[in-house]
Structures are given as C-alpha cells and as structure tokens.
mmCIF file of C-alpha atoms in Angstrom:
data_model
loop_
_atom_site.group_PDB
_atom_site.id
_atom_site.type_symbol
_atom_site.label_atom_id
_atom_site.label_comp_id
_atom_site.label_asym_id
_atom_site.label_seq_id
_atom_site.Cartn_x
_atom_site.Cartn_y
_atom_site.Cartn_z
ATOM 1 C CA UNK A 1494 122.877 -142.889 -31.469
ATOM 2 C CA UNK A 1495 123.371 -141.731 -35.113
ATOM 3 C CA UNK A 1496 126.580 -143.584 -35.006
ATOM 4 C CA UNK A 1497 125.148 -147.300 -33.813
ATOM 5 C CA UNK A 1498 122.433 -146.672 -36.469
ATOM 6 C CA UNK A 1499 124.840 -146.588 -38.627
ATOM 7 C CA UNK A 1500 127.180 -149.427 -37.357
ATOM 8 C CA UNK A 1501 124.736 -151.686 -37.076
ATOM 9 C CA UNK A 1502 121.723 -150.828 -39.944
ATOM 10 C CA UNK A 1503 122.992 -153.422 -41.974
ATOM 11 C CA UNK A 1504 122.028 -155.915 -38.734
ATOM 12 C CA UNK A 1505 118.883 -154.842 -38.081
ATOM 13 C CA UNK A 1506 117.553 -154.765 -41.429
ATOM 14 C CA UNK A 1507 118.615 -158.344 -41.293
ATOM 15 C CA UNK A 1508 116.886 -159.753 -38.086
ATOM 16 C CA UNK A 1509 114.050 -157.103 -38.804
ATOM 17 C CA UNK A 1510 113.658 -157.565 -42.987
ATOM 18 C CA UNK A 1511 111.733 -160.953 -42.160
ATOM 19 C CA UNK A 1512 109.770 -160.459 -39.027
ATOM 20 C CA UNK A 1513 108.263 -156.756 -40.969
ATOM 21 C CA UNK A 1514 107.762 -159.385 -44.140
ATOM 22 C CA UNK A 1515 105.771 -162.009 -42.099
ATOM 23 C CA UNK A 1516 103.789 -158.811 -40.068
ATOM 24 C CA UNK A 1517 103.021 -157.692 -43.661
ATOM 25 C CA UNK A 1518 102.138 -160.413 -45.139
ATOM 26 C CA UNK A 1519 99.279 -161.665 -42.260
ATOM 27 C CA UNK A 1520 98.075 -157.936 -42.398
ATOM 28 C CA UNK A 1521 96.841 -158.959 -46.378
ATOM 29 C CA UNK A 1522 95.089 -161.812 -45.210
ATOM 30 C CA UNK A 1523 91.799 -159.611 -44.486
ATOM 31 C CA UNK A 1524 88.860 -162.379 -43.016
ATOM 32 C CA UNK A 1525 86.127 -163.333 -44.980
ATOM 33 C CA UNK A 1526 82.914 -161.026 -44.666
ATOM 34 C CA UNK A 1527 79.902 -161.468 -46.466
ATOM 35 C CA UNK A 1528 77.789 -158.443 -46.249
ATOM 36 C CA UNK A 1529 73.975 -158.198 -45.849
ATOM 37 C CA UNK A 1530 71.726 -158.675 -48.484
ATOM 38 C CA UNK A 1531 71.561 -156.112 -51.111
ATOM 39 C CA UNK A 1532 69.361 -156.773 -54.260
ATOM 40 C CA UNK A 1533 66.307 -159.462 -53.669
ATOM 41 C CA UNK A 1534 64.639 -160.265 -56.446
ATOM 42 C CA UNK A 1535 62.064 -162.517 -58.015
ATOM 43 C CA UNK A 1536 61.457 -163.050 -61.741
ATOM 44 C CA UNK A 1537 59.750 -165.540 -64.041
ATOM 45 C CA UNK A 1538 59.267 -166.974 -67.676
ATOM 46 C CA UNK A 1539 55.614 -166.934 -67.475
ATOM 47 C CA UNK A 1540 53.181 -164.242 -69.030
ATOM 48 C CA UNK A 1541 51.384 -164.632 -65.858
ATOM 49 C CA UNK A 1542 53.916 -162.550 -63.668
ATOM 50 C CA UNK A 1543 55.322 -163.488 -60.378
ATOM 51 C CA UNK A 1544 54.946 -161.789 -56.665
ATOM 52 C CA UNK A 1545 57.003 -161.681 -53.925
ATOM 53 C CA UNK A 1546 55.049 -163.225 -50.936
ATOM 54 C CA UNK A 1547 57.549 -162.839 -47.954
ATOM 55 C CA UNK A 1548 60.212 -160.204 -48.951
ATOM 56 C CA UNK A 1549 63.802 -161.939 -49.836
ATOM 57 C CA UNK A 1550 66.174 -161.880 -46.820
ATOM 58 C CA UNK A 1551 69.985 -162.376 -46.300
ATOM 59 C CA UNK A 1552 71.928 -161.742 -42.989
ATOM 60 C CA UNK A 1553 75.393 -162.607 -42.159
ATOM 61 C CA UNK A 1554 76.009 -165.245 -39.743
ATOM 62 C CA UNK A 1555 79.149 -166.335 -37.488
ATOM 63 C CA UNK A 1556 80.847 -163.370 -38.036
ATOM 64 C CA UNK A 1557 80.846 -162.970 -41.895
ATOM 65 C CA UNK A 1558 81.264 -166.290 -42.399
ATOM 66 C CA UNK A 1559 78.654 -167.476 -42.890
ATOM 67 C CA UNK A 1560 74.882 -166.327 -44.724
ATOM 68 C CA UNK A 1561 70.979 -166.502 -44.030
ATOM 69 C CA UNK A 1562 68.934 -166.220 -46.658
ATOM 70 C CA UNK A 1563 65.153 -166.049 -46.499
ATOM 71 C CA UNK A 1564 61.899 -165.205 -48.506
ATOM 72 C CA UNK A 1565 58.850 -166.680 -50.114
ATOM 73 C CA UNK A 1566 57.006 -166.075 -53.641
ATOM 74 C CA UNK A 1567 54.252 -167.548 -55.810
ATOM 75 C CA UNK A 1568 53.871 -168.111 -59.531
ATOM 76 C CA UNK A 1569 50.935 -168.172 -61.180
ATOM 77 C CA UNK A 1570 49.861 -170.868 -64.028
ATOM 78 C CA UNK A 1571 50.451 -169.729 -67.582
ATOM 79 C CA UNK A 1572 47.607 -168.987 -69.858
ATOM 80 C CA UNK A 1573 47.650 -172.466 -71.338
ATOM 81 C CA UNK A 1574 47.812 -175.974 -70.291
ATOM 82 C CA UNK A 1575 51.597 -177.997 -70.205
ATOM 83 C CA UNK A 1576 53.442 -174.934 -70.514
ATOM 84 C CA UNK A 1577 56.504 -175.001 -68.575
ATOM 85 C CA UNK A 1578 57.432 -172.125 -66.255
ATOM 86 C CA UNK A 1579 60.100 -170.639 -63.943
ATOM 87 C CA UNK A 1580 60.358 -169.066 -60.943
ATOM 88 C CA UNK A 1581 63.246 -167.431 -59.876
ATOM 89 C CA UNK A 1582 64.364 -166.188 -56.391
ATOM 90 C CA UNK A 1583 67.926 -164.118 -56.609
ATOM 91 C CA UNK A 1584 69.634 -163.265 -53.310
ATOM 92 C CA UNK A 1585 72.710 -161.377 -54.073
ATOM 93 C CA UNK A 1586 75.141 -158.619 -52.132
ATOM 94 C CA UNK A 1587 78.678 -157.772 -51.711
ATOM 95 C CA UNK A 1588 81.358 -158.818 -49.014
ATOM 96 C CA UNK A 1589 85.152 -158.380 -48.743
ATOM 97 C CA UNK A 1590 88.033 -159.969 -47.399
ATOM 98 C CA UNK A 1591 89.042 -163.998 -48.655
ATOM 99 C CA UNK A 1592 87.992 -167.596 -47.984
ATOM 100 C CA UNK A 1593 89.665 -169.293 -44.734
ATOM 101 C CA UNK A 1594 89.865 -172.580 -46.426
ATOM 102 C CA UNK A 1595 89.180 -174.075 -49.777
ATOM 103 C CA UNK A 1596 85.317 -175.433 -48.961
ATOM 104 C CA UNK A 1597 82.135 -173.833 -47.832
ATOM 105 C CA UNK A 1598 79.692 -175.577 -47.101
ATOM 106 C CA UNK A 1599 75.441 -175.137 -48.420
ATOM 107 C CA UNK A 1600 72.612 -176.378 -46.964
ATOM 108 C CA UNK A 1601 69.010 -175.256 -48.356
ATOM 109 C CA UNK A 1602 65.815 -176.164 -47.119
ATOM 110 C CA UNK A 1603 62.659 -174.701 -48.482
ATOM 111 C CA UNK A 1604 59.296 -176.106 -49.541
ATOM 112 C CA UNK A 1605 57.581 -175.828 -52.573
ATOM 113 C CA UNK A 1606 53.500 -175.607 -51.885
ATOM 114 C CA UNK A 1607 51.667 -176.715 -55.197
ATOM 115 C CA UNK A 1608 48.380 -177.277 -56.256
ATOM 116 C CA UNK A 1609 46.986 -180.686 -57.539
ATOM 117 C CA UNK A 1610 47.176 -179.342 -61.312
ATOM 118 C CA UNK A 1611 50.841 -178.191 -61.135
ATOM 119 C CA UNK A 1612 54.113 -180.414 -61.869
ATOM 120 C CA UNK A 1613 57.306 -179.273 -60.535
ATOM 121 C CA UNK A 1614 60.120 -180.441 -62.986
ATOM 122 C CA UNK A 1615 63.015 -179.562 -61.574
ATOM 123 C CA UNK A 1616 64.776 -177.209 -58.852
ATOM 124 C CA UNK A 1617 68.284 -175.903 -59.138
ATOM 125 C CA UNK A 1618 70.495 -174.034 -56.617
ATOM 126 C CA UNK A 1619 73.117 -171.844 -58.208
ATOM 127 C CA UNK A 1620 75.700 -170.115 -56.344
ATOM 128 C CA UNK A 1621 78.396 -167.376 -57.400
ATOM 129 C CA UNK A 1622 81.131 -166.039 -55.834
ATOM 130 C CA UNK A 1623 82.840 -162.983 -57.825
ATOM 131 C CA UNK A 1624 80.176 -163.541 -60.549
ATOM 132 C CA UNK A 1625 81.924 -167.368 -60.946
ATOM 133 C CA UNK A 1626 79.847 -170.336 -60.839
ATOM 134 C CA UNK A 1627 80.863 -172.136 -57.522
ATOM 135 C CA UNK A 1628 77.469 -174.340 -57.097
ATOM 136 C CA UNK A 1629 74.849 -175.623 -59.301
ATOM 137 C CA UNK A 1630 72.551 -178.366 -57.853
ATOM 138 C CA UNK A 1631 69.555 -179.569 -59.522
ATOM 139 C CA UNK A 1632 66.857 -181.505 -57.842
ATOM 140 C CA UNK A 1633 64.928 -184.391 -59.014
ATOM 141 C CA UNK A 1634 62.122 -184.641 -61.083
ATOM 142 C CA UNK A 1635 58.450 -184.867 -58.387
ATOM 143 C CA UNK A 1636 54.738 -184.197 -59.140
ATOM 144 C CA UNK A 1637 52.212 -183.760 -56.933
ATOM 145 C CA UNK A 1638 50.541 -186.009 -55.232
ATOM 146 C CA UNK A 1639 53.746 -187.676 -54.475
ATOM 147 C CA UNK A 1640 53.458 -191.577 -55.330
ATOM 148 C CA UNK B 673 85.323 -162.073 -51.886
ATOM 149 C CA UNK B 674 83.347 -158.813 -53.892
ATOM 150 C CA UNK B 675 80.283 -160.399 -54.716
ATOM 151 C CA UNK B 676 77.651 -163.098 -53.600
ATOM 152 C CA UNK B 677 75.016 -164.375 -55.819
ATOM 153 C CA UNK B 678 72.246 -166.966 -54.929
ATOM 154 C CA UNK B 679 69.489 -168.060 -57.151
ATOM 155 C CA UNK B 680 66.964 -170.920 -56.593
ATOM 156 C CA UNK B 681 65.285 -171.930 -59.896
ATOM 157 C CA UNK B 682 62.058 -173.769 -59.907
ATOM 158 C CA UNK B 683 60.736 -175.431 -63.162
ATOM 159 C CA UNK B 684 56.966 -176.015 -63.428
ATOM 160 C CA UNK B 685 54.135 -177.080 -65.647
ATOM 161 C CA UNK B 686 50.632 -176.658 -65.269
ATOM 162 C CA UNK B 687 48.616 -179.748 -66.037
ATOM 163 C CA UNK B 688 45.194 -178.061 -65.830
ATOM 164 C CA UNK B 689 44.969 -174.055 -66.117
ATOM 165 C CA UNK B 690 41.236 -174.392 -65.545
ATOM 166 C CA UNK B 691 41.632 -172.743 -61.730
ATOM 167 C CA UNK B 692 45.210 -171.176 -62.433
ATOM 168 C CA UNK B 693 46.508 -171.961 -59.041
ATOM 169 C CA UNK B 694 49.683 -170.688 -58.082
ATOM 170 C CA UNK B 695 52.591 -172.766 -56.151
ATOM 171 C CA UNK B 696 54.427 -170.670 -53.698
ATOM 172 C CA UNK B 697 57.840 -171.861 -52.779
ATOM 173 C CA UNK B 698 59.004 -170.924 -49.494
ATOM 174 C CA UNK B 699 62.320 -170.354 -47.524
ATOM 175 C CA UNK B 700 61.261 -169.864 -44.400
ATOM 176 C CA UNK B 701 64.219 -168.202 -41.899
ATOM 177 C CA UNK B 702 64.348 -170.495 -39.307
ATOM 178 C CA UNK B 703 65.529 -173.590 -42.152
ATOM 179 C CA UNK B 704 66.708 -171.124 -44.741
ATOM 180 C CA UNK B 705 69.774 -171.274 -47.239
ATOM 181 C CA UNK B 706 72.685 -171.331 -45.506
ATOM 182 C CA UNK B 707 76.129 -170.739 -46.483
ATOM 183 C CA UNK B 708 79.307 -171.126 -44.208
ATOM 184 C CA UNK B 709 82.507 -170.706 -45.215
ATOM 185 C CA UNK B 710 84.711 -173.361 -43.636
ATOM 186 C CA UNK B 711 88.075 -173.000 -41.806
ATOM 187 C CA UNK B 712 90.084 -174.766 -43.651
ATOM 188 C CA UNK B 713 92.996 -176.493 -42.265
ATOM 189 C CA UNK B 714 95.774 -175.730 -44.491
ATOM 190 C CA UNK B 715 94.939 -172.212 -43.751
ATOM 191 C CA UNK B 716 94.748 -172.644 -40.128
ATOM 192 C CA UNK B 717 98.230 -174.414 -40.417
ATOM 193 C CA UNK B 718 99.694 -171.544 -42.556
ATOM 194 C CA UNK B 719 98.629 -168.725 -40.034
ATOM 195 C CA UNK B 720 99.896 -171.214 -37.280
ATOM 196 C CA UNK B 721 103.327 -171.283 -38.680
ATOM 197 C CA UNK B 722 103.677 -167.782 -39.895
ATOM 198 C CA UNK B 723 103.013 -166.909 -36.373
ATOM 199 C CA UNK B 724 105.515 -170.154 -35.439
ATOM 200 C CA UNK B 725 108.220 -168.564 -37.449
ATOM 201 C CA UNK B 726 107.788 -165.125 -36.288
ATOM 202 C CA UNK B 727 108.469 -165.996 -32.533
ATOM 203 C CA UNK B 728 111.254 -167.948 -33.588
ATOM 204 C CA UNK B 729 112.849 -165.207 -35.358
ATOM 205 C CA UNK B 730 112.662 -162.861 -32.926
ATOM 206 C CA UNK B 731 113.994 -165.545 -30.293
ATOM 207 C CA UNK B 732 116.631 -165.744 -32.762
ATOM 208 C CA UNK B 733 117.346 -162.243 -32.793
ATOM 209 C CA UNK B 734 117.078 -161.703 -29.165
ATOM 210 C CA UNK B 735 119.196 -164.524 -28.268
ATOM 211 C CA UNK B 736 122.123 -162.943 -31.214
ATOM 212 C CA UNK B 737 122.118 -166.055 -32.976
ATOM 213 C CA UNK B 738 121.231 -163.956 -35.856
ATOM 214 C CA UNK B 739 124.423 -161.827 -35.591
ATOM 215 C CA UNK B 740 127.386 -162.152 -37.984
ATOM 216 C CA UNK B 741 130.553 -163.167 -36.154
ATOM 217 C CA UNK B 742 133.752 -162.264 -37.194
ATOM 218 C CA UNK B 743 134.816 -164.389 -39.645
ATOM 219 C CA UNK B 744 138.254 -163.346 -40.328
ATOM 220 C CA UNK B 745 139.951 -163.024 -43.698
ATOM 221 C CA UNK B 746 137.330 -165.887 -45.107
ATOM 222 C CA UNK B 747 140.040 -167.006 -47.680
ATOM 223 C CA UNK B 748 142.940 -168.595 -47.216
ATOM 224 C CA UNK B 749 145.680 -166.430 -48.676
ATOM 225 C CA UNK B 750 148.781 -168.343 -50.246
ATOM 226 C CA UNK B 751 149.902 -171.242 -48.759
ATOM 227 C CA UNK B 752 153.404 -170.728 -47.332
#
C-alpha cells in the first residue's frame, strides 16, 4: 500500500489537485442570508417628537433572499407654521453569506395619511448593504388634496 | 453580506399648526418593503460549469486519460 502511495502520489495529486480546488472553491460561495430585523427605529427633525404607531418589522423571505419590512409612525406638526420636518423610519439587521447575482430587486409600498394642513415634500428610500449606499430613491413633490 | 440598512425619509411642512395634526405614514405587512435578491445568471452559469468541469475531471480521471504515458527519452539524442 505504502509502496503505490508512493509510486503513484505524484498522479493523484494531479487528477485530485483540481477536483479538491473546485470542491473548495464552491464550499466559499456561502448563500445569501439576510437575518431578521434587529434595530427598528423612528426619529425626526421636529421639536414635536415622533411615535412609533405599529412597531417596525423585518422578516426574511424565500429563504434569506429576500426581506419584509413593516411598521407605521406619526409625526406631529412643529410649533410653527411652514416649518419643514422629517420623519424617519430605519429598518436595519445583519445577514451573512454573498449576493447570487449582481441585482436585487425593491419594491415599497406604503401610504402616507395627512391632514388637510400638512404638505409632504418629498419621500426618499435609502438602502445599504455593508453600510454602502446601494439605493436612494426620492419621490415627487404632492400636497394634499391631490389636484 | 454583514449588514442591512433601510430608511424611508419623509419631508413635510405644516401649512397651518392651528390643530397640529399629525400624518402617519404606514407600511402595512401585507404591501410592505420588499427586497429580493435576484439569481443572477452569470452566477447560475458559473456554479453550472464549476460543477460541469468537476464531472468532467473526474470522467477524465476515471477513464486514465489523465495519466502520463511513457514518453520515452523526450529528446532526440544525436543524430547518427
């Protein structure tokens, strides 16, 4: 035995040297995972103070793949009339492994419930991925009533 | 992937702060923010032929294709 180990290391290593290289290699390529929501917070720029009416949910979908996120808040008007505020909802969490392709793909649908006296300026989705900017999309100028 | 970070940002200004009502914004789960990382093709293509090349090696192997033949002196020597 020792003796065709010997005789014929120098052959194996050669048919097996690539195969072990390929095996290692698609080991590394761990699948994507994000993991459930950790920190949910909301924050503002008014004096006012904002609350948190439906807590801030996030739940991985199609295996890791994929996220859920949830939650509802309400900001208050500032002390004084055409003062701009903002309202901000932060999902954020951790995850392992690395992206299948090159694209993901974001779809957000919420609704914004104002009163007559309020004017919503803008709305911007940001998205980070290893603390790196990966999405920013800012919404159009509306006021309520619609015309 | 380490981290995930999503923020939604609304900008608002109060016309009349007579009342003071609040807006509530609302992501309700069953339309939500969803994120889905896609499949991409070059990486399904990659793992394809890693896998491709794999089989083929070790069909190689099997079959001794792989194995160095005697290949004699491999130089000519002095002509005579």
């Amino acid at each position: 035995m020792r003796s065709f180990l010997s005789r014929n290391l120098h052959r194996l290593a050669f048919r097996a040297g690539p195969v072990a290289l390929l095996a290692v290699a698609m080991g590394h390529a761990q699948p994507l995972s994000f993991n459930a929501l950790t920190g949910g917070t909301v924050t503002d720029s008014c004096s006012g103070g904002s609350s948190v009416t439906t807590a801030l949910a996030g739940t991985p979908t199609n295996g890791g793949l994929g996220l859920s996120l949830s939650g509802a808040a309400n900001l208050p008007g500032p002390a004084a009339s055409n003062s701009p505020c903002s309202l901000t909802m932060q999902w954020s969490g951790a995850g392992s492994g690395t992206f299948p392709g090159t694209t993901a793909t974001i779809a957000a649908i919420f609704t914004i419930g104002a009163p007559p006296d309020v004017s919503i300026n803008s709305c911007t989705l940001t998205v980070y991925f290893n603390r790196v900017l990966r999405l920013a999309s800012r919404g159009k100028r509306f006021r309520y009533p619609p015309v | 992937l380490t981290s995930w970070q999503v923020n939604l940002i609304v900008n608002a200004t109060w016309d009349d702060t007579t009342n003071n009502f609040p807006f509530v914004v609302t992501v309700l789960p069953d339309s939500s923010i969803d994120i889905l990382a896609q499949i991409g093709a070059v990486g399904a293509l990659s793992a394809l032929a890693f896998g491709m090349t794999a089989i083929l090696l070790l069909s190689l192997a099997g079959m001794g294709i792989l194995r160095r033949g005697p290949t004699g002196s491999g130089f000519p020597g002095r002509p005579a």
